[in-house]
């Protein structure tokens, strides 16, 4: 058959439509199985099938229009089908053990009571997650900022000190007697120092440990945490949750030297109610707020406000990443102590404003999205002219932030977006590209988003 013939295009188009329909309907039937009931109710299966159908249709249609070889077309199609059905099979094999955990055997055997059992399981899960996060927060000595600084932990520490002072006085005589029996030896505490556990590690470690059982399954991780661009491919080796969540991204805090840099490849991005010419209403203004929030945690932050997307006064983003790279590289050479590089953007989307807003502490906050350039093409092959020695660290940074955000600020983050190019994320191991808000969000919603974002970054860097 001649390449690019109308018949080939028609057949590809027809296969794409049928393929999307088959995937969707087959998955829906699987979802009706009793063992998949919980996953179906949570929306995991339905959401995965819908996403897969759309990606399959888009890939197939593109292949048909461009006249790509059938082998390439099928590989694109299968790459979208496999993760969804793998997830469905895994769910069927494992069953709904978590739904019946904690219920009496009588309830478990009573199939007619399915609705009551499901409601009870969901309630238990909610309570369990809340307890895990609450316990982790209680162990974290760092004060978490969210629309103001809390003094509760400081008060608790003061009470503990007072109680300890009373205990010290009451038990002084006992300790004196114990000391005499040691025949002049040093105290046991000096000989065997108590094991210390860094307080800042507790919250993140606990959250990661709770998330890993599910995230270790590639198909689940891919479907629920990532959006993969049509021209990009990410395999299980690249998206290894065990490896990414165990990566040590902590830095030694030292406010005497620059440690974090924030810049904006697209400095002209503004919001729904931005005042023209008012820099504080643009993404650069949001960078000022984020920098101040991070400084409040004790970090030395450089905020580069250079303009890279205007050429002779005309908006031109075609070479913005090239212009930014030259300038940022010079800054990093001047300040080699910088370990974290954040490119802060504002996304451009279609849809309704409500799709990109969430509530934190009762206030409207714009959603954010972490973005990774993979330096890999649609076949998963490395793009030779865009090397990135820090790709694994980049992916670890975004995933750790995403998992923490899901636990502490549900709904605050959109799925991590993966795209084939590099986007200057090769400049440091802890490089991060953030799409903060959209053109549909207000300035105030965007300003509020910088507070939880800074807190998430702080937690990863303090691990």
XYZ file of C-alpha atoms in Angstrom:
463
model
C 0.000 0.000 0.000
C 1.375 3.387 -0.920
C 2.421 5.429 2.111
C 0.056 8.326 2.888
C -2.679 6.863 0.619
C -6.233 7.848 1.432
C -7.122 4.193 2.038
C -4.344 3.847 4.640
C -5.541 6.989 6.389
C -9.104 5.718 6.404
C -8.123 2.307 7.794
C -5.953 3.833 10.510
C -8.717 6.237 11.444
C -11.254 3.395 11.591
C -8.920 1.246 13.724
C -8.345 4.128 16.094
C -12.065 4.693 16.641
C -12.744 0.975 17.134
C -9.713 0.579 19.370
C -10.782 3.406 21.659
C -14.304 1.976 21.855
C -13.103 -1.555 22.612
C -10.734 -0.371 25.334
C -13.419 1.718 26.976
C -16.233 -0.863 26.849
C -14.033 -3.795 27.870
C -12.718 -1.884 30.824
C -16.225 -0.855 31.895
C -17.276 -4.515 31.916
C -14.244 -5.401 34.017
C -15.105 -2.594 36.379
C -18.513 -4.166 37.022
C -16.873 -7.230 38.567
C -17.424 -7.335 42.321
C -13.681 -7.520 42.968
C -13.188 -4.226 41.126
C -16.123 -2.427 42.708
C -14.011 -0.242 45.020
C -11.570 0.755 42.288
C -14.504 1.615 40.030
C -16.139 3.747 42.716
C -12.891 5.608 43.320
C -12.843 6.437 39.618
C -9.427 4.838 38.984
C -10.575 2.388 36.296
C -13.020 4.788 34.665
C -10.482 7.613 34.595
C -7.717 5.380 33.253
C -9.922 4.011 30.500
C -11.095 7.424 29.415
C -7.529 8.772 29.336
C -6.278 5.714 27.492
C -9.060 5.877 24.913
C -8.325 9.529 24.197
C -4.564 9.013 23.995
C -5.008 5.954 21.779
C -7.329 7.823 19.438
C -4.990 10.848 19.280
C -1.901 8.709 18.628
C -3.657 6.638 15.968
C -5.117 9.636 14.225
C -1.711 11.345 14.171
C -0.107 8.177 12.806
C -2.712 7.929 10.062
C -2.466 11.538 9.013
C 1.340 11.456 8.952
C 1.327 8.110 7.124
C 3.513 6.350 9.678
C 4.313 2.665 9.296
C 1.820 0.196 10.772
C 4.416 -1.110 13.230
C 4.884 2.348 14.717
C 1.140 2.848 14.875
C 0.569 -0.408 16.763
C 3.379 0.314 19.223
C 1.796 3.668 20.051
C -1.586 2.025 20.507
C -0.332 -0.837 22.667
C 1.693 1.532 24.885
C -1.611 3.105 25.905
C -3.643 -0.097 26.236
C -1.193 -2.180 28.274
C -0.990 -0.040 31.464
C -4.786 0.154 31.807
C -5.413 -3.562 31.458
C -2.395 -4.375 33.636
C -3.921 -2.238 36.364
C -7.331 -3.883 35.920
C -5.835 -7.378 36.163
C -3.821 -6.446 39.265
C -6.936 -5.104 40.917
C -8.829 -8.307 40.092
C -6.046 -10.501 41.502
C -5.630 -8.614 44.739
C -9.384 -8.384 45.262
C -11.026 -5.973 47.642
C -9.175 -6.981 50.791
C -8.938 -3.394 52.017
C -12.713 -3.027 51.759
C -13.341 -5.821 54.277
C -10.449 -5.117 56.648
C -11.633 -4.539 60.186
C -15.166 -5.839 59.519
C -16.605 -8.828 61.320
C -16.695 -12.160 59.491
C -20.485 -12.019 59.579
C -20.489 -8.707 57.669
C -17.916 -9.978 55.176
C -20.068 -13.004 54.345
C -23.186 -10.957 53.872
C -23.068 -9.892 50.229
C -26.360 -8.055 50.534
C -24.655 -5.540 52.834
C -22.155 -4.310 50.204
C -23.067 -0.635 50.447
C -22.709 -0.555 54.221
C -19.363 -2.350 54.042
C -18.018 0.050 51.420
C -19.059 3.113 53.421
C -17.434 1.687 56.560
C -14.192 0.875 54.707
C -13.997 4.364 53.212
C -14.573 5.947 56.629
C -11.855 3.782 58.201
C -9.442 4.681 55.402
C -10.085 8.401 55.872
C -9.522 8.163 59.620
C -6.358 6.118 59.091
C -4.848 8.611 56.639
C -5.747 11.536 58.900
C -4.076 9.802 61.851
C -0.923 9.091 59.855
C -0.590 12.708 58.726
C -1.470 14.036 62.196
C 1.134 11.835 63.893
C 3.757 12.816 61.344
C 2.998 16.511 61.782
C 3.238 16.154 65.572
C 6.755 14.754 65.203
C 7.854 17.459 62.774
C 9.533 20.246 64.798
C 9.396 22.669 61.876
C 6.353 24.954 61.931
C 4.234 24.480 58.788
C 3.091 27.717 57.191
C -0.437 27.863 55.792
C -1.936 31.340 55.764
C -0.023 32.305 58.888
C 2.490 30.740 61.326
C 1.269 28.420 64.082
C 2.520 28.806 67.661
C 0.987 25.549 68.911
C 4.214 23.550 68.749
C 6.154 26.311 70.475
C 3.623 26.317 73.320
C 3.802 22.516 73.583
C 7.580 22.649 73.774
C 7.391 25.260 76.569
C 5.026 23.060 78.586
C 7.335 20.074 78.076
C 10.317 22.063 79.361
C 8.404 23.127 82.482
C 7.305 19.531 83.179
C 10.842 18.279 82.657
C 12.126 20.864 85.191
C 9.686 19.604 87.805
C 10.681 15.976 87.146
C 14.343 16.969 87.388
C 13.878 18.408 90.902
C 11.759 15.514 92.132
C 14.174 12.875 90.912
C 17.501 14.489 91.799
C 18.030 12.424 94.948
C 17.380 9.147 93.117
C 19.935 10.035 90.455
C 22.489 10.942 93.144
C 22.102 7.499 94.703
C 22.466 5.822 91.319
C 25.625 7.800 90.612
C 27.285 6.616 93.850
C 26.768 2.962 92.909
C 28.634 3.424 89.621
C 32.044 3.666 91.413
C 33.056 6.842 89.650
C 32.223 5.632 86.143
C 30.672 7.927 83.535
C 26.889 7.731 83.216
C 25.380 5.124 80.925
C 23.973 7.846 78.758
C 27.498 9.057 77.987
C 28.732 5.561 77.229
C 25.795 4.691 74.951
C 24.289 7.864 73.522
C 20.601 7.738 72.709
C 19.739 7.096 69.098
C 18.693 10.298 67.384
C 16.048 10.526 64.683
C 15.910 13.751 62.644
C 12.475 15.223 63.314
C 12.083 16.674 59.809
C 12.357 13.262 58.190
C 9.339 11.809 59.941
C 6.455 13.393 58.055
C 7.769 12.867 54.535
C 9.094 9.374 55.272
C 5.778 8.281 56.737
C 3.803 9.656 53.810
C 6.143 8.045 51.262
C 5.982 4.699 53.078
C 2.177 4.766 53.018
C 2.111 5.624 49.301
C 4.723 3.129 48.075
C 2.625 -0.076 48.014
C 0.435 1.390 45.287
C 3.051 3.566 43.575
C 5.390 0.601 43.138
C 2.925 -0.642 40.521
C 3.983 1.119 37.317
C 0.553 1.139 35.677
C -1.053 2.709 38.757
C 1.706 5.302 39.077
C 1.495 6.235 35.406
C -2.292 6.515 35.356
C -2.731 8.440 38.580
C 0.336 10.663 38.859
C 1.413 11.520 35.321
C 0.165 12.971 32.071
C 2.440 11.846 29.233
C 2.605 13.977 26.105
C 1.681 12.170 22.873
C 5.238 12.528 21.517
C 6.858 11.150 24.680
C 7.331 7.710 26.227
C 8.234 6.917 29.837
C 8.861 3.313 30.861
C 8.814 1.542 34.225
C 12.571 1.856 34.615
C 12.385 5.628 34.358
C 9.311 5.948 36.594
C 10.473 3.722 39.439
C 8.649 4.996 42.529
C 10.853 3.072 44.984
C 13.952 4.702 43.529
C 12.462 8.178 43.107
C 10.921 8.408 46.580
C 14.080 7.124 48.280
C 16.320 9.694 46.550
C 17.988 12.040 49.044
C 17.340 15.601 47.877
C 18.051 17.285 51.191
C 20.530 20.150 51.416
C 22.461 21.587 54.330
C 20.785 24.856 55.217
C 23.189 27.793 55.053
C 21.674 31.261 54.723
C 25.126 32.830 54.383
C 25.426 31.737 50.738
C 22.934 31.504 47.827
C 21.243 28.088 47.840
C 18.078 28.460 45.763
C 17.471 30.355 42.521
C 14.077 31.230 41.037
C 13.744 32.532 37.482
C 11.136 32.794 34.720
C 11.741 31.680 31.135
C 8.392 33.293 30.297
C 8.350 36.433 32.413
C 5.373 38.048 30.660
C 2.824 35.467 31.788
C -0.033 37.142 33.679
C -3.416 36.243 35.196
C -7.121 36.864 34.661
C -7.228 40.185 36.538
C -3.601 41.307 36.201
C -3.112 45.040 35.728
C -1.136 45.688 32.559
C 2.371 46.913 33.328
C 2.167 45.833 36.985
C 5.028 43.367 37.459
C 3.680 42.188 40.826
C 0.589 40.890 38.997
C 2.661 38.631 36.719
C 4.477 35.374 37.277
C 7.518 37.437 38.270
C 5.513 38.869 41.160
C 4.645 35.334 42.227
C 8.364 34.555 42.164
C 8.918 37.391 44.656
C 6.372 35.851 47.033
C 7.793 32.338 46.676
C 11.310 33.655 47.302
C 10.180 35.461 50.477
C 8.383 32.340 51.737
C 11.493 30.210 51.243
C 13.661 32.868 52.918
C 11.360 32.697 55.937
C 12.461 29.065 56.304
C 16.081 30.157 56.469
C 17.215 29.703 52.849
C 19.262 32.228 50.878
C 17.274 32.736 47.677
C 18.243 34.567 44.479
C 15.313 35.709 42.354
C 16.384 36.393 38.771
C 13.862 38.734 37.117
C 15.567 38.731 33.710
C 13.326 38.925 30.639
C 13.898 36.145 28.113
C 10.670 36.106 26.118
C 10.715 39.657 24.732
C 12.840 40.558 21.702
C 12.979 44.284 20.879
C 9.787 44.768 22.859
C 7.917 42.027 20.986
C 6.782 38.819 22.681
C 8.832 35.948 21.257
C 9.040 32.652 23.094
C 10.656 30.659 20.301
C 14.171 31.048 21.726
C 13.337 31.949 25.336
C 14.882 28.767 26.748
C 18.125 29.455 24.873
C 18.300 33.031 26.183
C 17.453 31.910 29.717
C 20.025 29.106 29.685
C 22.851 31.505 28.849
C 21.946 33.868 31.686
C 21.176 31.189 34.285
C 24.410 29.332 33.529
C 26.367 32.537 34.190
C 24.597 33.020 37.547
C 25.324 29.419 38.565
C 28.983 29.880 37.707
C 29.081 33.017 39.835
C 27.293 31.298 42.744
C 28.277 27.596 42.702
C 26.609 27.085 46.095
C 23.173 27.193 44.423
C 21.715 23.676 44.600
C 18.069 24.284 43.682
C 16.915 25.925 40.431
C 13.207 26.689 39.942
C 11.735 27.889 36.633
C 8.345 29.328 37.639
C 5.697 29.561 34.899
C 1.988 30.180 34.513
C 0.175 27.611 32.353
C -2.017 28.412 29.358
C -5.091 26.160 29.251
C -8.592 25.727 27.887
C -11.530 25.054 30.177
C -13.314 26.728 33.063
C -11.697 28.609 35.942
C -13.218 26.196 38.449
C -11.151 23.365 36.981
C -7.951 25.048 38.164
C -8.930 26.213 41.658
C -8.918 24.339 44.951
C -9.631 25.203 48.586
C -6.949 25.353 51.281
C -8.000 26.507 54.753
C -11.292 27.645 53.242
C -9.707 29.989 50.689
C -9.536 29.681 46.902
C -6.054 28.773 45.693
C -4.837 28.175 42.158
C -3.707 24.655 41.329
C -0.123 24.007 40.288
C 1.517 21.435 38.042
C 5.042 20.030 38.119
C 6.566 19.583 34.664
C 9.424 17.292 33.597
C 11.342 17.320 30.334
C 12.583 13.778 29.670
C 15.062 14.347 26.806
C 13.444 11.267 25.238
C 11.382 10.730 22.091
C 8.152 8.806 21.528
C 10.051 5.497 21.477
C 11.782 6.168 24.785
C 15.160 6.768 23.119
C 17.395 9.501 24.509
C 17.610 12.676 22.438
C 21.352 12.881 21.866
C 21.547 16.650 21.474
C 19.596 17.258 24.719
C 21.522 15.294 27.373
C 20.433 15.541 30.995
C 22.642 13.813 33.548
C 20.205 14.830 36.310
C 17.004 13.355 34.832
C 16.483 10.854 37.659
C 16.953 13.553 40.312
C 14.567 15.870 38.424
C 11.897 13.154 38.394
C 12.498 12.381 42.074
C 12.080 16.051 42.992
C 8.707 16.403 41.256
C 7.327 13.048 42.460
C 8.300 13.648 46.090
C 6.595 17.038 45.971
C 3.518 15.514 44.304
C 3.131 12.744 46.891
C 3.504 15.204 49.774
C 1.004 17.571 48.151
C -1.576 14.792 47.754
C -1.275 13.982 51.466
C -1.203 17.521 52.871
C -3.091 19.608 50.295
C -5.432 17.263 48.378
C -6.422 18.777 45.025
C -3.632 21.374 45.069
C -1.600 19.763 42.284
C -2.535 18.563 38.826
C -0.820 15.456 37.423
C 2.895 15.782 36.661
C 3.319 16.511 32.945
C 6.012 14.646 31.006
C 7.253 15.996 27.675
C 10.091 14.971 25.359
C 12.457 17.968 25.469
C 14.815 19.192 28.225
C 13.679 22.705 29.261
C 17.004 23.571 30.968
C 16.379 21.040 33.736
C 19.933 19.740 33.245
C 21.547 22.673 35.041
C 21.223 21.234 38.554
C 20.123 17.934 40.104
C 17.334 19.731 41.986
C 15.886 21.522 38.965
C 12.157 22.116 38.913
C 9.760 23.544 36.333
C 6.448 24.589 37.864
C 3.286 25.655 36.046
C 1.729 27.749 38.806
C -1.860 28.590 38.028
C -3.309 29.457 34.626
C -4.497 32.480 32.698
C -7.949 31.748 34.170
C -6.838 32.214 37.781
C -6.861 35.503 39.655
C -3.783 37.188 41.068
C -5.015 36.576 44.611
C -5.549 32.846 43.989
C -2.040 32.636 42.614
C -0.501 34.547 45.514
C -2.085 32.157 48.021
C -0.652 29.172 46.137
C 2.913 30.249 46.871
C 2.517 29.500 50.603
C 1.779 25.747 50.394
C 4.214 25.437 47.470
C 7.062 26.845 49.577
C 6.145 24.529 52.443
C 6.309 21.463 50.169
C 9.705 22.491 48.784
C 10.981 23.112 52.300
C 9.988 19.621 53.440
C 11.772 17.875 50.569
C 14.928 19.945 51.068
C 14.992 19.250 54.812
C 14.766 15.462 54.489
